[in-house]
mmCIF file of C-alpha atoms in Angstrom:
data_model
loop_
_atom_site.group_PDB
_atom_site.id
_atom_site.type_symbol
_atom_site.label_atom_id
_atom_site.label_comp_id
_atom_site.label_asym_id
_atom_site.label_seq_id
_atom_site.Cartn_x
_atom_site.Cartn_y
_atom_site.Cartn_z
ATOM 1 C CA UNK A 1 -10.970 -6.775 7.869
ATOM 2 C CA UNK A 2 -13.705 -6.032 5.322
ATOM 3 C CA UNK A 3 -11.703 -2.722 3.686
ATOM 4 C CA UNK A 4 -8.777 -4.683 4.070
ATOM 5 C CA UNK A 5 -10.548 -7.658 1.764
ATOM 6 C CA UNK A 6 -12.215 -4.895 -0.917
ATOM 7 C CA UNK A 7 -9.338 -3.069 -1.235
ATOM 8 C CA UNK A 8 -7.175 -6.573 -2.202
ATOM 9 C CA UNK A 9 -9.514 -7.533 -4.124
ATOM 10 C CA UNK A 10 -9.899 -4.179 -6.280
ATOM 11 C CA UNK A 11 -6.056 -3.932 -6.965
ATOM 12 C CA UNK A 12 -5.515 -7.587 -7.643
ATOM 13 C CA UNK A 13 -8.588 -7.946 -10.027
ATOM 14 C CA UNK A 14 -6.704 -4.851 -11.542
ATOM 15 C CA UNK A 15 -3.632 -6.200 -11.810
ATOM 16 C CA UNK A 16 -4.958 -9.965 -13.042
ATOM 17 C CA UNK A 17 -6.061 -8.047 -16.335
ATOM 18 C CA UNK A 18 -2.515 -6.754 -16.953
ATOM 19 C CA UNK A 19 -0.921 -9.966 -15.716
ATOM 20 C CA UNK A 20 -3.184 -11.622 -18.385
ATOM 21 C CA UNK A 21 -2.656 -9.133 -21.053
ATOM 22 C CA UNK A 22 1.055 -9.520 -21.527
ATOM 23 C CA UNK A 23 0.719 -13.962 -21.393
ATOM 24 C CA UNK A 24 1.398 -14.060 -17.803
ATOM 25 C CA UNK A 25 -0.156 -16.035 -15.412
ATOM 26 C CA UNK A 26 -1.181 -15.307 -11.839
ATOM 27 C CA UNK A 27 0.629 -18.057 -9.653
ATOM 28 C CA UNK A 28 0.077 -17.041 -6.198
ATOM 29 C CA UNK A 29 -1.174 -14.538 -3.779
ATOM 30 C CA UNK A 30 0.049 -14.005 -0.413
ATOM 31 C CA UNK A 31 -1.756 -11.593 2.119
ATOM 32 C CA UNK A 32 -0.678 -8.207 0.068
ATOM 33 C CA UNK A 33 1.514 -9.922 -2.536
ATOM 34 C CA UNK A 34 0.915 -11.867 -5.669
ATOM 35 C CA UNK A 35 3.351 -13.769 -7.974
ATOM 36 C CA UNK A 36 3.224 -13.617 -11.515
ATOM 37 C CA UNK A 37 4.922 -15.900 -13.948
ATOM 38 C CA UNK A 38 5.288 -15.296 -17.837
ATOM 39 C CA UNK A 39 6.343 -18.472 -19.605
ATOM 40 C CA UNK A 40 7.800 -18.061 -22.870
ATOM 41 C CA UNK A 41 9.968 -19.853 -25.427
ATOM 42 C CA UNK A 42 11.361 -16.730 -26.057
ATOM 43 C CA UNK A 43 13.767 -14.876 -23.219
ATOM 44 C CA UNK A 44 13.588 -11.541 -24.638
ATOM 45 C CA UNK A 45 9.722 -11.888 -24.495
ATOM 46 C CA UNK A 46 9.004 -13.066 -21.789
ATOM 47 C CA UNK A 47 11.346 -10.307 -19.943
ATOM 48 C CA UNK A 48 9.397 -7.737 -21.846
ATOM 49 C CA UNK A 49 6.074 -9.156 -20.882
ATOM 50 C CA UNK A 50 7.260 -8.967 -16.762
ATOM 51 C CA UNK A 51 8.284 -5.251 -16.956
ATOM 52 C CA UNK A 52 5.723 -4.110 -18.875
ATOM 53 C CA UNK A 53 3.289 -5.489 -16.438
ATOM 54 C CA UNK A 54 5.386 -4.013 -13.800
ATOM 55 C CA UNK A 55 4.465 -0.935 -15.305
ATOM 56 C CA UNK A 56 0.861 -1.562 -16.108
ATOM 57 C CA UNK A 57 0.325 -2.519 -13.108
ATOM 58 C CA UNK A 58 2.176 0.494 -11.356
ATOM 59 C CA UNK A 59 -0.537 3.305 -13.370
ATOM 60 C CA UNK A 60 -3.361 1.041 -12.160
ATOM 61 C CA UNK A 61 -2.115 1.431 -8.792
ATOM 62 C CA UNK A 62 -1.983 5.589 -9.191
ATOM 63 C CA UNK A 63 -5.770 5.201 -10.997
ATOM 64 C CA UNK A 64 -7.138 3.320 -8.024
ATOM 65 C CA UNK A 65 -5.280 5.095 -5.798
ATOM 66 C CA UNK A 66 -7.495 8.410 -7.017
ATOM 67 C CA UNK A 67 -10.403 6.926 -7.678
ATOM 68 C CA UNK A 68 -10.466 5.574 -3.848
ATOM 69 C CA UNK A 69 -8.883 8.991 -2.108
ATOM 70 C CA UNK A 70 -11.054 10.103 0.720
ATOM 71 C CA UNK A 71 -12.400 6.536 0.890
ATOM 72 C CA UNK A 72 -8.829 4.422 1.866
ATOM 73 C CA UNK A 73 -5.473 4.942 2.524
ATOM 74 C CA UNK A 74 -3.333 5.146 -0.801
ATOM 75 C CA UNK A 75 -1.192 1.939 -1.195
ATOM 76 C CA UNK A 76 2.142 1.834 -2.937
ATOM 77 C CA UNK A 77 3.149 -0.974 -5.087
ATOM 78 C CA UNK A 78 6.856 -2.421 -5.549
ATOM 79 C CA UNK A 79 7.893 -5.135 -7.583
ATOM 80 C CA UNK A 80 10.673 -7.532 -8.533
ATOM 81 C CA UNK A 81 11.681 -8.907 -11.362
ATOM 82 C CA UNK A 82 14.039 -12.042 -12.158
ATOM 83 C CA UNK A 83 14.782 -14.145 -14.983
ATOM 84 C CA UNK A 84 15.913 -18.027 -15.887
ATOM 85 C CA UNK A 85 14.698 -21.058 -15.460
ATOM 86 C CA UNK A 86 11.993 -22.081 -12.525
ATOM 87 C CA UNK A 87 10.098 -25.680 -11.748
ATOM 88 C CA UNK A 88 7.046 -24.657 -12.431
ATOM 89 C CA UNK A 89 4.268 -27.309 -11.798
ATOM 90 C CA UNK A 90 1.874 -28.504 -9.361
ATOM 91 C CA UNK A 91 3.178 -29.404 -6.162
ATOM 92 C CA UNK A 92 1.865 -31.640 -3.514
ATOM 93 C CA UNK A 93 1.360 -31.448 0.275
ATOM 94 C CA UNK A 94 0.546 -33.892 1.953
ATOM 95 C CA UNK A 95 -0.330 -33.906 6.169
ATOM 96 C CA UNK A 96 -2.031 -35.735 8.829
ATOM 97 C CA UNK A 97 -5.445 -33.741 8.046
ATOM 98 C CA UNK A 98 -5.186 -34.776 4.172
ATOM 99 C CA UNK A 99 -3.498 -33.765 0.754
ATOM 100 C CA UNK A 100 -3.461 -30.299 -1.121
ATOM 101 C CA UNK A 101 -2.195 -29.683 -4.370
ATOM 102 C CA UNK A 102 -1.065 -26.062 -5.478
ATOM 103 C CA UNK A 103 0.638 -24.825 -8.725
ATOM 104 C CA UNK A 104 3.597 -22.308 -8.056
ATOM 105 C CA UNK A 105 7.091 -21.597 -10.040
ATOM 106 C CA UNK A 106 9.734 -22.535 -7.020
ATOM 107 C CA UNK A 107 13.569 -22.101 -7.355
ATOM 108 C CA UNK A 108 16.445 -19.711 -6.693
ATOM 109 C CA UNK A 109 15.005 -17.389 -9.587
ATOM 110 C CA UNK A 110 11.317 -16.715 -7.780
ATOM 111 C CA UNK A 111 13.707 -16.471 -4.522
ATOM 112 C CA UNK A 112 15.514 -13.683 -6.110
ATOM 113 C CA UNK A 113 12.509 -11.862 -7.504
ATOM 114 C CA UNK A 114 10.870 -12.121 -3.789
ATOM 115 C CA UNK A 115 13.909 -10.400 -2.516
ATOM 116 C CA UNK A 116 13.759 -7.842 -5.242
ATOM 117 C CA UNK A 117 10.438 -6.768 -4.525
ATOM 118 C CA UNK A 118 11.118 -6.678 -0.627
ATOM 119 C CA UNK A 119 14.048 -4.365 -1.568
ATOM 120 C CA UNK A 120 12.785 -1.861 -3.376
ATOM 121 C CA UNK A 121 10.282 1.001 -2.012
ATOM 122 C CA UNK A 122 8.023 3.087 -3.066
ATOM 123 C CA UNK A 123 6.384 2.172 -6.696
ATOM 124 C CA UNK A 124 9.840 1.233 -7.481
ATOM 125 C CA UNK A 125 10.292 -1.756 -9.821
ATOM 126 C CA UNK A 126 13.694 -3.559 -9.457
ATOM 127 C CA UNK A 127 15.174 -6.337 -12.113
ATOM 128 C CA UNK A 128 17.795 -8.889 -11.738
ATOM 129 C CA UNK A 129 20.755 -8.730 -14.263
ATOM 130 C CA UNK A 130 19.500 -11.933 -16.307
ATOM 131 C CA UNK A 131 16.320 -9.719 -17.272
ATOM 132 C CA UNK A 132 18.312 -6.800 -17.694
ATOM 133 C CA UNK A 133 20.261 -8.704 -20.187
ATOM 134 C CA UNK A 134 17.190 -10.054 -22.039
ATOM 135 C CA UNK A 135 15.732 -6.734 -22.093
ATOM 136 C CA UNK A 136 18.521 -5.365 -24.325
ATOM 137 C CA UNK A 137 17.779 -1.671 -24.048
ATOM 138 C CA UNK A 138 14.644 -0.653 -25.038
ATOM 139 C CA UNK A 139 13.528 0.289 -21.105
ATOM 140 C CA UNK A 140 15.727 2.981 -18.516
ATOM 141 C CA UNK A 141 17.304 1.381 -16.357
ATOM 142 C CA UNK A 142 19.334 2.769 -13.407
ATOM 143 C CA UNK A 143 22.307 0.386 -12.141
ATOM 144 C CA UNK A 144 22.587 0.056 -8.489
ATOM 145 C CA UNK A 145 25.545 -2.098 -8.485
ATOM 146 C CA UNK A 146 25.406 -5.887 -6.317
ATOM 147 C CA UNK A 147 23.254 -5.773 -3.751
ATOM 148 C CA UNK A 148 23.052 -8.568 -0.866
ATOM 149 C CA UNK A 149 19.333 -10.163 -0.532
ATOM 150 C CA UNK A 150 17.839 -12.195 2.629
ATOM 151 C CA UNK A 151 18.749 -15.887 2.116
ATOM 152 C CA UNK A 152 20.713 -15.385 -1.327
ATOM 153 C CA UNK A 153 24.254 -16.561 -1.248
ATOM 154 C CA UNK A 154 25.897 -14.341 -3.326
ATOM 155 C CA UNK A 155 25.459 -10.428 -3.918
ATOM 156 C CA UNK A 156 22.751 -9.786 -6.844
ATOM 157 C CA UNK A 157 23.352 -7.180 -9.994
ATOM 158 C CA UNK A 158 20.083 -4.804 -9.643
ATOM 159 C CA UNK A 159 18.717 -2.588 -11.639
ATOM 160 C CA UNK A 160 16.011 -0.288 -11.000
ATOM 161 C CA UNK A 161 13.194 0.658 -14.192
ATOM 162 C CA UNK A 162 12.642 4.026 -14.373
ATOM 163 C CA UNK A 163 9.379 4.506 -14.829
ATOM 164 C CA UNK A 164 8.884 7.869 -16.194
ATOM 165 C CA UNK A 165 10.769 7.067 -19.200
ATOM 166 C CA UNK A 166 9.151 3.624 -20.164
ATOM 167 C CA UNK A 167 6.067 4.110 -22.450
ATOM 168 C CA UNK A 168 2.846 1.975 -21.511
ATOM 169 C CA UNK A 169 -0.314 1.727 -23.368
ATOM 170 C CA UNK A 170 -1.699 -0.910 -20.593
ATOM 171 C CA UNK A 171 -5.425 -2.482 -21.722
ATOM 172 C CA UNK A 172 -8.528 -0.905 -20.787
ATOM 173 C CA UNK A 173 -10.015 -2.627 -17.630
ATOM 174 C CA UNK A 174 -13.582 -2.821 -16.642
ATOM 175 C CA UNK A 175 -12.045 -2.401 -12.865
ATOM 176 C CA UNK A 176 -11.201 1.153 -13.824
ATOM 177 C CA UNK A 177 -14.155 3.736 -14.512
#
């Protein structure tokens, strides 16, 4: 249980600097997962901002990964990425043993990017067809055609980043010696 904690806590402390970096914000965390949102008046932007935290966070994941060899078990990272509009706000439960208020983006669009990221493997990064639109080239991206996702009515467009051919220049983190 205690690697288990140190080890989510190195990655994610990581990965808040690059989620941070690019005007994101972290939303939620979930056991091994973490949701990021990037609100932005601009579409194009703030579909730039995602994937180039994607990727950010994908090298940090290879740096910790050597830095920790020998010590732990090398973790992959896979992420999804969706576009449009989400309610984003604070959100109240409320239960026999009191009230708790969290802040999360909800809708079919985080829905979609959950599904993404359980689809792909590996330290593959996947994108719905509404960020693939907004990114309007600029990023390799491989076209897997509609794809059917847990809970999702319809078949989804996906795309998958390649990451070799995306330059990153990701901010220098004091996680990372």
């Amino acid at each position: 249980q205690e690697q288990v904690s140190f080890i989510v806590e190195r990655y994610f402390s990581s990965f808040l600097d690059c989620v941070h970096a690019n005007g994101g914000d972290l939303s939620e965390t979930a056991g091994d997962g973490l949701m990021a949102i990037f609100p932005d008046t601009d579409p194009t932007r703030h579909a730039r901002n995602a994937v180039q935290t994607a990727l950010e966070i994908l090298q940090r994941t290879m740096t910790l990964n050597e830095q920790l060899q020998g010590t732990f078990e090398s973790i992959a990272v896979h992420a999804g990425i969706n576009s449009g509009l989400a309610l984003v706000g604070p959100t109240k439960l409320e239960g026999v043993t009191g009230v708790r208020w969290t802040y999360t983006a909800s809708g079919p669009v985080t829905n979609v990017a959950a599904r993404l990221a359980a689809l792909a493997e590996g330290e593959a990064i996947l994108i719905g067809a509404e960020t693939q639109r907004r990114l309007d080239g600029g990023f390799d991206l491989e076209d897997l055609g509609e794809q059917p996702l847990k809970n999702v009515e319809e078949p989804v467009r996906v795309f998958r980043l390649s990451v070799a051919s995306s330059p990153i220049s990701p901010p220098p983190s004091p996680y990372l010696s």
